[in-house]
Amino acid sequence: MRKLRQVALRRGHQLPSDASVKRRIASWENGHSAPDDFYGPLLCEAYGLSAAELGLNHEGERDTGLLDASYPASPEGAIETVGLLWRADLNRYEPLLQAEPSEPAWNEASLRWLVAPEPAVPRQHQDGIRVGFGDVAAIKTTADMFAELDDRFGGDHARHAAVQYLSTEVTPLLRGQYTEQVGRALFSTVAEATLLAGWMSYDACRHGLAQRYFLQALRLAQDANDRRLAGSILSAMSHQATFLGRYTQAATLARAALMGISPVATPTLRAQFHVMEARALARTGDVGACEAALSAATRALESRNSDDEPEWISYFDETELAAEAAHCFRDVNSARQAVAHAENAMSGSHVRSDFFATMVLADAHLRAGDVEEACRVALDALDLGEQLKSARCVSYLAEFRQGLAAVGNTTEARAFTEQVGEHRLWVASEAHVSV
């Protein structure tokens, strides 16, 4: 009992009373029930045994399904899979948290979404709770709150709390009773919240988990008949693929997003998809195609009407476009153009985005040979990101460290490293480089 409680506390859980836990254990020992998704992983860790060794073979079969990055075949499949993902994530199931992304899954998801038939009507659950538009609004408001925390403090700050909310509060709603109209709204809102969980997991560099969240979000958006949101989810997949060095897949995902929502695409969405393609093309070294995609993004954004855009894409403006362009020009080694765009990429209101833009500016100065200015800007980024819990931010610093090391042991570099030696993110980036 004591060992089980210690494991639960390490995972951030508080077990119920001793009497309640003893009743559960007695039930398991007598064969009347089996440990569920919550207690199973705790028992495995407490006793240092696998699920199979503890006789939890049904859980092992379920784990295999969790690790299979596939596009759900039905709305019911998406509901079942995303619920399992939330619970496994919440219980810190290590094989899932450490899972690698699947390259075929990106292609499969984009193709299956593009050729999907009419959206399926979510099956009614006659024994579930009744769900109305008020419930959908509550999910939206709560997800918006988590999105603000993610933007301000990074994906690892409130990710666990966001997943706990989804698992505890949203799962019963998905399995409830609702009209077709409410069901569409519910699926769209949960798709957006699951997309956020994917972004937070991506920011924490839990890439296999993030990909699985994106896949479930895409299926939910499909059955909500929300083509615009589905396109944005493919755009998120493209962003992740570029970060992971899968540039061909990233460009394909961005093009699939643009093609798939063409009849309902807004200027801002088109701009986002073009710029995701540009990010991938920049990494391949195709300067001409990258610049053409950036020009298309600029033209699209210039024609936007904010009143006609989805609320969730409102963040993508001229400042965001400048930040993306700065990444592109940095990656094609056009340092001066990267500097010019990065200097216009500071929003002053989005902490993590401003951190990324500042680090791109530092990288650009470094590539232009201005070591002193690069170090000054990197110091600004470290001060800005002191409150961020983001493995992706650490990776930006690790890349800068490598560039700084390549410059050599200059006076400016020595002074900078002495000054930032105690910064939390800088210390983390050292370990990141060593790996």
CSV table of C-alpha atoms in Angstrom, one decimal:
chain,number,residue,atom,x,y,z
A,1,MET,CA,0.0,0.0,0.0
A,2,ARG,CA,2.8,2.4,1.0
A,3,LYS,CA,4.7,1.7,-2.2
A,4,LEU,CA,1.6,2.3,-4.3
A,5,ARG,CA,1.0,5.6,-2.7
A,6,GLN,CA,4.6,6.7,-3.2
A,7,VAL,CA,4.4,5.9,-6.9
A,8,ALA,CA,1.1,7.8,-7.2
A,9,LEU,CA,2.6,10.8,-5.5
A,10,ARG,CA,5.6,10.8,-7.9
A,11,ARG,CA,3.1,10.8,-10.8
A,12,GLY,CA,1.2,13.8,-9.2
A,13,HIS,CA,-1.8,11.7,-8.0
A,14,GLN,CA,-3.5,11.4,-4.6
A,15,LEU,CA,-5.0,8.0,-3.9
A,16,PRO,CA,-8.3,7.8,-2.0
A,17,SER,CA,-8.5,6.4,1.6
A,18,ASP,CA,-6.7,3.2,2.7
A,19,ALA,CA,-10.0,1.5,3.1
A,20,SER,CA,-11.0,2.2,-0.5
A,21,VAL,CA,-7.7,1.1,-1.9
A,22,LYS,CA,-7.8,-2.1,0.2
A,23,ARG,CA,-11.2,-2.9,-1.2
A,24,ARG,CA,-9.8,-2.5,-4.8
A,25,ILE,CA,-6.8,-4.7,-4.0
A,26,ALA,CA,-9.0,-7.4,-2.5
A,27,SER,CA,-11.2,-7.3,-5.6
A,28,TRP,CA,-8.2,-7.7,-7.9
A,29,GLU,CA,-6.7,-10.6,-5.8
A,30,ASN,CA,-10.1,-12.4,-5.7
A,31,GLY,CA,-10.4,-12.1,-9.5
A,32,HIS,CA,-13.6,-10.1,-9.3
A,33,SER,CA,-12.1,-7.2,-11.3
A,34,ALA,CA,-8.9,-6.1,-12.9
A,35,PRO,CA,-6.9,-2.9,-12.4
A,36,ASP,CA,-8.1,-0.1,-14.7
A,37,ASP,CA,-6.1,2.4,-16.8
A,38,PHE,CA,-5.3,4.4,-13.7
A,39,TYR,CA,-4.2,1.7,-11.2
A,40,GLY,CA,-2.5,-0.7,-13.8
A,41,PRO,CA,0.5,1.5,-14.5
A,42,LEU,CA,0.9,2.4,-10.8
A,43,LEU,CA,1.1,-1.3,-9.9
A,44,CYS,CA,3.6,-2.0,-12.7
A,45,GLU,CA,5.9,0.7,-11.5
A,46,ALA,CA,5.4,-0.1,-7.8
A,47,TYR,CA,6.4,-3.8,-8.3
A,48,GLY,CA,8.8,-3.3,-11.2
A,49,LEU,CA,6.9,-5.7,-13.4
A,50,SER,CA,5.3,-5.5,-16.8
A,51,ALA,CA,1.6,-5.6,-17.5
A,52,ALA,CA,1.8,-9.1,-18.7
A,53,GLU,CA,3.8,-10.3,-15.6
A,54,LEU,CA,1.0,-8.8,-13.4
A,55,GLY,CA,-1.6,-10.6,-15.5
A,56,LEU,CA,-2.9,-7.4,-17.1
A,57,ASN,CA,-2.7,-8.8,-20.6
A,58,HIS,CA,-5.8,-6.8,-21.7
A,59,GLU,CA,-4.0,-3.7,-20.8
A,60,GLY,CA,-1.0,-4.8,-22.9
A,61,GLU,CA,-3.3,-5.2,-25.9
A,62,ARG,CA,-4.7,-1.8,-25.3
A,63,ASP,CA,-1.3,-0.3,-25.0
A,64,THR,CA,-0.4,-1.7,-28.5
A,65,GLY,CA,-3.4,0.2,-29.9
A,66,LEU,CA,-2.2,3.4,-28.2
A,67,LEU,CA,1.2,3.1,-29.8
A,68,ASP,CA,-0.3,2.6,-33.3
A,69,ALA,CA,-0.4,6.0,-35.0
A,70,SER,CA,-3.3,5.4,-37.3
A,71,TYR,CA,-6.2,7.5,-38.5
A,72,PRO,CA,-9.5,6.4,-36.8
A,73,ALA,CA,-11.9,4.7,-39.1
A,74,SER,CA,-15.0,6.2,-37.5
A,75,PRO,CA,-16.2,8.8,-35.0
A,76,GLU,CA,-16.6,6.2,-32.4
A,77,GLY,CA,-13.0,5.1,-33.0
A,78,ALA,CA,-11.8,8.6,-32.5
A,79,ILE,CA,-13.8,9.0,-29.3
A,80,GLU,CA,-12.4,5.7,-27.9
A,81,THR,CA,-8.8,6.3,-29.0
A,82,VAL,CA,-8.6,9.9,-27.8
A,83,GLY,CA,-10.1,8.9,-24.4
A,84,LEU,CA,-7.4,6.2,-24.1
A,85,LEU,CA,-4.7,8.7,-25.1
A,86,TRP,CA,-5.8,11.2,-22.5
A,87,ARG,CA,-5.9,8.6,-19.7
A,88,ALA,CA,-2.5,7.0,-20.7
A,89,ASP,CA,-0.9,10.5,-20.9
A,90,LEU,CA,-2.4,11.4,-17.6
A,91,ASN,CA,-1.0,8.3,-16.0
A,92,ARG,CA,2.4,9.0,-17.6
A,93,TYR,CA,2.5,5.8,-19.6
A,94,GLU,CA,6.2,5.9,-20.7
A,95,PRO,CA,6.0,4.0,-23.9
A,96,LEU,CA,3.5,6.5,-25.2
A,97,LEU,CA,5.3,9.6,-23.8
A,98,GLN,CA,8.6,8.4,-25.4
A,99,ALA,CA,7.0,7.2,-28.7
A,100,GLU,CA,8.5,8.3,-32.0
A,101,PRO,CA,6.3,9.9,-34.7
A,102,SER,CA,5.3,7.7,-37.6
A,103,GLU,CA,6.2,9.1,-41.1
A,104,PRO,CA,3.6,7.0,-42.9
A,105,ALA,CA,0.9,8.3,-40.5
A,106,TRP,CA,1.3,11.8,-41.9
A,107,ASN,CA,0.7,10.7,-45.5
A,108,GLU,CA,-2.1,8.3,-44.5
A,109,ALA,CA,-4.0,11.0,-42.5
A,110,SER,CA,-3.8,13.7,-45.2
A,111,LEU,CA,-4.9,11.3,-47.9
A,112,ARG,CA,-7.7,9.8,-45.9
A,113,TRP,CA,-9.0,13.2,-44.9
A,114,LEU,CA,-8.8,14.5,-48.5
A,115,VAL,CA,-10.8,11.6,-50.0
A,116,ALA,CA,-13.2,11.2,-47.0
A,117,PRO,CA,-16.9,10.7,-47.7
A,118,GLU,CA,-19.5,12.9,-46.2
A,119,PRO,CA,-18.9,13.5,-42.5
A,120,ALA,CA,-20.3,10.7,-40.3
A,121,VAL,CA,-23.1,11.5,-37.9
A,122,PRO,CA,-21.9,10.8,-34.3
A,123,ARG,CA,-23.6,7.8,-32.9
A,124,GLN,CA,-26.1,8.6,-30.1
A,125,HIS,CA,-25.3,7.2,-26.6
A,126,GLN,CA,-28.7,6.6,-25.1
A,127,ASP,CA,-27.2,5.8,-21.6
A,128,GLY,CA,-25.0,8.9,-21.5
A,129,ILE,CA,-25.5,12.3,-20.0
A,130,ARG,CA,-27.4,14.9,-22.0
A,131,VAL,CA,-25.2,17.5,-23.7
A,132,GLY,CA,-26.1,20.9,-24.9
A,133,PHE,CA,-24.5,24.0,-26.4
A,134,GLY,CA,-23.8,25.3,-22.9
A,135,ASP,CA,-21.5,22.3,-22.3
A,136,VAL,CA,-19.7,23.0,-25.6
A,137,ALA,CA,-19.2,26.6,-24.6
A,138,ALA,CA,-17.7,25.5,-21.3
A,139,ILE,CA,-15.2,23.4,-23.1
A,140,LYS,CA,-14.3,26.2,-25.4
A,141,THR,CA,-13.8,28.7,-22.5
A,142,THR,CA,-11.6,26.2,-20.6
A,143,ALA,CA,-9.5,25.4,-23.6
A,144,ASP,CA,-9.0,29.1,-24.3
A,145,MET,CA,-7.7,29.5,-20.7
A,146,PHE,CA,-5.2,26.6,-21.2
A,147,ALA,CA,-4.2,28.2,-24.6
A,148,GLU,CA,-3.3,31.4,-22.8
A,149,LEU,CA,-1.2,29.5,-20.2
A,150,ASP,CA,0.5,27.6,-23.0
A,151,ASP,CA,1.4,30.9,-24.8
A,152,ARG,CA,2.7,32.6,-21.7
A,153,PHE,CA,4.5,29.8,-19.9
A,154,GLY,CA,5.2,27.1,-22.5
A,155,GLY,CA,3.6,23.7,-23.3
A,156,ASP,CA,5.1,21.9,-20.2
A,157,HIS,CA,3.6,24.3,-17.7
A,158,ALA,CA,-0.1,23.3,-17.7
A,159,ARG,CA,-0.1,20.4,-20.2
A,160,HIS,CA,-0.9,17.8,-17.5
A,161,ALA,CA,-3.7,19.9,-16.1
A,162,ALA,CA,-5.2,20.4,-19.6
A,163,VAL,CA,-5.1,16.6,-20.3
A,164,GLN,CA,-6.7,16.0,-16.9
A,165,TYR,CA,-9.6,18.3,-17.8
A,166,LEU,CA,-10.1,16.6,-21.1
A,167,SER,CA,-10.0,13.1,-19.6
A,168,THR,CA,-12.2,13.8,-16.6
A,169,GLU,CA,-14.7,16.4,-18.0
A,170,VAL,CA,-14.8,16.0,-21.7
A,171,THR,CA,-14.8,12.2,-22.1
A,172,PRO,CA,-18.3,11.8,-20.6
A,173,LEU,CA,-19.7,14.5,-22.9
A,174,LEU,CA,-18.3,12.7,-26.0
A,175,ARG,CA,-20.1,9.6,-24.8
A,176,GLY,CA,-23.3,11.4,-24.0
A,177,GLN,CA,-26.6,12.1,-25.7
A,178,TYR,CA,-26.7,15.0,-28.2
A,179,THR,CA,-28.5,16.1,-31.3
A,180,GLU,CA,-26.6,16.1,-34.6
A,181,GLN,CA,-26.2,19.9,-34.4
A,182,VAL,CA,-24.8,19.8,-30.9
A,183,GLY,CA,-22.7,16.8,-31.8
A,184,ARG,CA,-21.1,18.7,-34.7
A,185,ALA,CA,-20.3,21.7,-32.4
A,186,LEU,CA,-19.0,19.3,-29.7
A,187,PHE,CA,-16.7,17.5,-32.1
A,188,SER,CA,-15.3,20.7,-33.5
A,189,THR,CA,-14.6,22.2,-30.1
A,190,VAL,CA,-13.0,19.0,-28.8
A,191,ALA,CA,-11.0,18.8,-32.0
A,192,GLU,CA,-9.7,22.3,-31.2
A,193,ALA,CA,-8.9,21.4,-27.6
A,194,THR,CA,-7.2,18.2,-28.7
A,195,LEU,CA,-5.2,20.2,-31.2
A,196,LEU,CA,-4.0,22.4,-28.3
A,197,ALA,CA,-3.0,19.2,-26.4
A,198,GLY,CA,-1.0,18.3,-29.5
A,199,TRP,CA,0.7,21.6,-29.7
A,200,MET,CA,1.5,21.5,-25.9
A,201,SER,CA,3.0,18.0,-26.3
A,202,TYR,CA,4.9,19.1,-29.4
A,203,ASP,CA,6.3,22.1,-27.4
A,204,ALA,CA,7.4,19.6,-24.7
A,205,CYS,CA,9.0,17.5,-27.5
A,206,ARG,CA,6.7,14.6,-26.8
A,207,HIS,CA,6.6,14.1,-30.6
A,208,GLY,CA,5.0,10.7,-30.9
A,209,LEU,CA,2.2,11.7,-28.5
A,210,ALA,CA,1.7,15.1,-30.2
A,211,GLN,CA,1.3,13.4,-33.6
A,212,ARG,CA,-1.3,11.0,-32.1
A,213,TYR,CA,-3.2,14.0,-30.7
A,214,PHE,CA,-3.1,15.7,-34.1
A,215,LEU,CA,-4.4,12.6,-35.8
A,216,GLN,CA,-7.4,12.3,-33.4
A,217,ALA,CA,-8.1,16.0,-33.7
A,218,LEU,CA,-8.2,15.7,-37.5
A,219,ARG,CA,-10.7,12.9,-37.4
A,220,LEU,CA,-12.9,14.8,-34.9
A,221,ALA,CA,-12.8,17.9,-37.2
A,222,GLN,CA,-13.7,15.7,-40.1
A,223,ASP,CA,-16.8,14.5,-38.4
A,224,ALA,CA,-17.7,18.0,-37.3
A,225,ASN,CA,-17.6,19.0,-40.9
A,226,ASP,CA,-15.1,21.7,-39.9
A,227,ARG,CA,-12.9,21.8,-43.0
A,228,ARG,CA,-11.1,25.0,-41.9
A,229,LEU,CA,-10.1,23.6,-38.6
A,230,ALA,CA,-9.0,20.3,-40.2
A,231,GLY,CA,-6.7,22.3,-42.6
A,232,SER,CA,-5.2,24.1,-39.6
A,233,ILE,CA,-4.5,20.7,-38.0
A,234,LEU,CA,-2.7,19.6,-41.1
A,235,SER,CA,-0.7,22.8,-40.9
A,236,ALA,CA,0.3,21.9,-37.3
A,237,MET,CA,1.4,18.5,-38.5
A,238,SER,CA,3.5,20.3,-41.2
A,239,HIS,CA,5.1,22.5,-38.6
A,240,GLN,CA,6.1,19.5,-36.5
A,241,ALA,CA,7.4,17.6,-39.5
A,242,THR,CA,9.7,20.5,-40.4
A,243,PHE,CA,11.0,20.7,-36.8
A,244,LEU,CA,11.8,17.0,-37.0
A,245,GLY,CA,13.6,17.3,-40.3
A,246,ARG,CA,10.9,15.6,-42.4
A,247,TYR,CA,10.8,18.3,-45.0
A,248,THR,CA,9.1,16.5,-47.9
A,249,GLN,CA,6.3,15.3,-45.7
A,250,ALA,CA,6.0,18.8,-44.2
A,251,ALA,CA,5.6,20.4,-47.6
A,252,THR,CA,3.1,17.8,-48.6
A,253,LEU,CA,1.0,18.3,-45.5
A,254,ALA,CA,0.9,22.1,-46.1
A,255,ARG,CA,-0.2,21.6,-49.7
A,256,ALA,CA,-2.9,19.0,-48.6
A,257,ALA,CA,-4.3,21.6,-46.2
A,258,LEU,CA,-4.5,24.2,-48.9
A,259,MET,CA,-6.1,21.8,-51.4
A,260,GLY,CA,-8.5,20.2,-48.9
A,261,ILE,CA,-10.1,23.5,-47.8
A,262,SER,CA,-9.8,25.4,-51.0
A,263,PRO,CA,-13.6,26.0,-51.4
A,264,VAL,CA,-13.9,27.4,-47.8
A,265,ALA,CA,-10.4,28.8,-47.3
A,266,THR,CA,-10.0,32.3,-45.9
A,267,PRO,CA,-7.1,34.6,-46.8
A,268,THR,CA,-5.4,34.1,-43.4
A,269,LEU,CA,-5.6,30.3,-43.6
A,270,ARG,CA,-4.2,30.3,-47.1
A,271,ALA,CA,-1.4,32.5,-45.8
A,272,GLN,CA,-0.6,30.1,-43.0
A,273,PHE,CA,-0.5,27.1,-45.3
A,274,HIS,CA,1.7,28.9,-47.8
A,275,VAL,CA,4.1,29.9,-45.1
A,276,MET,CA,4.3,26.3,-43.7
A,277,GLU,CA,5.2,25.1,-47.2
A,278,ALA,CA,7.8,27.9,-47.3
A,279,ARG,CA,9.3,26.8,-44.0
A,280,ALA,CA,9.7,23.2,-45.3
A,281,LEU,CA,11.1,24.4,-48.7
A,282,ALA,CA,13.7,26.6,-46.9
A,283,ARG,CA,15.1,23.6,-45.1
A,284,THR,CA,15.5,21.8,-48.4
A,285,GLY,CA,17.5,24.7,-49.8
A,286,ASP,CA,15.0,25.5,-52.6
A,287,VAL,CA,15.3,29.2,-52.3
A,288,GLY,CA,13.1,30.1,-55.4
A,289,ALA,CA,10.2,27.9,-54.3
A,290,CYS,CA,10.5,29.2,-50.7
A,291,GLU,CA,10.3,32.8,-51.8
A,292,ALA,CA,7.4,32.1,-54.1
A,293,ALA,CA,5.5,30.5,-51.2
A,294,LEU,CA,6.3,33.5,-49.0
A,295,SER,CA,5.1,35.9,-51.6
A,296,ALA,CA,1.8,33.9,-51.9
A,297,ALA,CA,1.4,34.1,-48.2
A,298,THR,CA,2.0,37.9,-48.1
A,299,ARG,CA,-0.6,38.4,-50.9
A,300,ALA,CA,-3.2,36.3,-49.2
A,301,LEU,CA,-2.7,38.0,-45.8
A,302,GLU,CA,-3.1,41.4,-47.4
A,303,SER,CA,-6.5,40.5,-48.7
A,304,ARG,CA,-7.9,39.3,-45.4
A,305,ASN,CA,-11.1,40.6,-43.7
A,306,SER,CA,-10.8,39.9,-40.0
A,307,ASP,CA,-14.6,39.6,-39.6
A,308,ASP,CA,-14.7,36.6,-41.9
A,309,GLU,CA,-11.8,34.6,-40.2
A,310,PRO,CA,-12.2,31.9,-37.6
A,311,GLU,CA,-11.5,33.2,-34.1
A,312,TRP,CA,-8.7,30.7,-33.5
A,313,ILE,CA,-6.6,31.9,-36.5
A,314,SER,CA,-6.7,35.6,-35.3
A,315,TYR,CA,-3.1,35.3,-34.0
A,316,PHE,CA,-1.7,34.9,-37.5
A,317,ASP,CA,-1.0,38.5,-38.6
A,318,GLU,CA,1.8,40.5,-40.1
A,319,THR,CA,3.9,40.0,-37.1
A,320,GLU,CA,3.5,36.2,-37.2
A,321,LEU,CA,4.2,36.2,-40.9
A,322,ALA,CA,7.4,38.2,-40.3
A,323,ALA,CA,8.5,35.6,-37.7
A,324,GLU,CA,7.9,32.8,-40.2
A,325,ALA,CA,9.7,34.6,-43.0
A,326,ALA,CA,12.7,35.3,-40.6
A,327,HIS,CA,12.9,31.5,-40.0
A,328,CYS,CA,12.9,30.9,-43.8
A,329,PHE,CA,15.6,33.4,-44.6
A,330,ARG,CA,17.7,32.2,-41.7
A,331,ASP,CA,17.5,28.7,-43.1
A,332,VAL,CA,18.5,29.7,-46.6
A,333,ASN,CA,21.4,31.7,-45.1
A,334,SER,CA,20.1,35.1,-46.2
A,335,ALA,CA,21.2,36.6,-42.9
A,336,ARG,CA,20.4,40.2,-43.6
A,337,GLN,CA,16.9,39.5,-44.8
A,338,ALA,CA,16.4,37.2,-41.7
A,339,VAL,CA,17.4,40.1,-39.5
A,340,ALA,CA,15.1,42.5,-41.2
A,341,HIS,CA,12.1,40.2,-40.8
A,342,ALA,CA,12.9,39.1,-37.3
A,343,GLU,CA,13.1,42.8,-36.1
A,344,ASN,CA,9.4,43.1,-37.2
A,345,ALA,CA,8.4,39.9,-35.5
A,346,MET,CA,8.1,41.0,-31.9
A,347,SER,CA,4.5,41.1,-30.9
A,348,GLY,CA,5.0,42.1,-27.3
A,349,SER,CA,2.0,40.0,-26.2
A,350,HIS,CA,3.0,36.4,-27.1
A,351,VAL,CA,5.9,35.4,-24.9
A,352,ARG,CA,6.9,32.1,-26.5
A,353,SER,CA,6.5,33.4,-30.0
A,354,ASP,CA,8.6,36.5,-29.1
A,355,PHE,CA,11.2,34.2,-27.7
A,356,PHE,CA,11.4,32.2,-30.9
A,357,ALA,CA,11.6,35.4,-33.0
A,358,THR,CA,14.3,36.8,-30.8
A,359,MET,CA,16.4,33.6,-31.0
A,360,VAL,CA,16.0,33.7,-34.8
A,361,LEU,CA,17.2,37.3,-34.8
A,362,ALA,CA,20.2,36.2,-32.7
A,363,ASP,CA,21.0,33.3,-35.1
A,364,ALA,CA,20.7,35.7,-38.0
A,365,HIS,CA,23.2,38.2,-36.5
A,366,LEU,CA,25.6,35.3,-35.7
A,367,ARG,CA,25.4,34.1,-39.3
A,368,ALA,CA,26.0,37.6,-40.5
A,369,GLY,CA,29.2,37.7,-38.5
A,370,ASP,CA,28.0,40.1,-35.8
A,371,VAL,CA,28.9,38.1,-32.7
A,372,GLU,CA,28.5,40.9,-30.2
A,373,GLU,CA,25.0,41.8,-31.4
A,374,ALA,CA,24.0,38.1,-31.6
A,375,CYS,CA,25.0,37.6,-28.0
A,376,ARG,CA,23.1,40.8,-26.9
A,377,VAL,CA,20.0,39.6,-28.6
A,378,ALA,CA,20.3,36.0,-27.2
A,379,LEU,CA,20.6,37.5,-23.7
A,380,ASP,CA,17.3,39.3,-24.3
A,381,ALA,CA,15.7,36.0,-25.4
A,382,LEU,CA,16.9,34.3,-22.2
A,383,ASP,CA,15.5,37.1,-20.0
A,384,LEU,CA,12.2,36.9,-22.0
A,385,GLY,CA,12.0,33.1,-21.7
A,386,GLU,CA,12.9,32.7,-18.0
A,387,GLN,CA,9.3,31.7,-17.2
A,388,LEU,CA,8.9,29.3,-20.2
A,389,LYS,CA,8.8,25.5,-19.7
A,390,SER,CA,9.4,24.5,-23.3
A,391,ALA,CA,11.7,21.9,-24.7
A,392,ARG,CA,11.3,23.5,-28.1
A,393,CYS,CA,12.7,26.8,-26.7
A,394,VAL,CA,15.7,24.8,-25.3
A,395,SER,CA,16.3,23.3,-28.8
A,396,TYR,CA,16.5,26.9,-30.2
A,397,LEU,CA,19.2,27.7,-27.6
A,398,ALA,CA,21.0,24.5,-28.3
A,399,GLU,CA,21.2,25.5,-32.0
A,400,PHE,CA,22.5,28.9,-31.1
A,401,ARG,CA,25.1,27.3,-28.8
A,402,GLN,CA,26.4,25.2,-31.6
A,403,GLY,CA,26.6,28.3,-33.9
A,404,LEU,CA,28.5,30.2,-31.2
A,405,ALA,CA,30.9,27.4,-30.6
A,406,ALA,CA,31.6,27.3,-34.4
A,407,VAL,CA,32.6,31.0,-34.2
A,408,GLY,CA,35.4,30.2,-31.8
A,409,ASN,CA,36.5,31.4,-28.4
A,410,THR,CA,36.0,35.1,-29.0
A,411,THR,CA,35.9,37.8,-26.3
A,412,GLU,CA,32.2,38.4,-26.9
A,413,ALA,CA,31.4,34.7,-26.7
A,414,ARG,CA,33.3,34.3,-23.5
A,415,ALA,CA,31.6,37.3,-21.9
A,416,PHE,CA,28.2,36.0,-23.0
A,417,THR,CA,28.6,32.5,-21.7
A,418,GLU,CA,29.8,33.8,-18.3
A,419,GLN,CA,26.9,36.1,-18.1
A,420,VAL,CA,24.2,33.5,-18.9
A,421,GLY,CA,25.8,30.6,-17.1
A,422,GLU,CA,23.0,30.4,-14.5
A,423,HIS,CA,20.0,30.9,-16.7
A,424,ARG,CA,17.7,27.9,-16.5
A,425,LEU,CA,17.1,27.5,-20.2
A,426,TRP,CA,20.8,27.9,-21.0
A,427,VAL,CA,21.7,25.2,-18.5
A,428,ALA,CA,19.0,23.0,-20.1
A,429,SER,CA,20.4,23.6,-23.6
A,430,GLU,CA,23.8,22.4,-22.5
A,431,ALA,CA,22.3,19.0,-21.7
A,432,HIS,CA,20.4,19.1,-24.9
A,433,VAL,CA,23.6,19.6,-26.9
A,434,SER,CA,25.4,16.8,-25.1
A,435,VAL,CA,22.7,14.4,-26.0
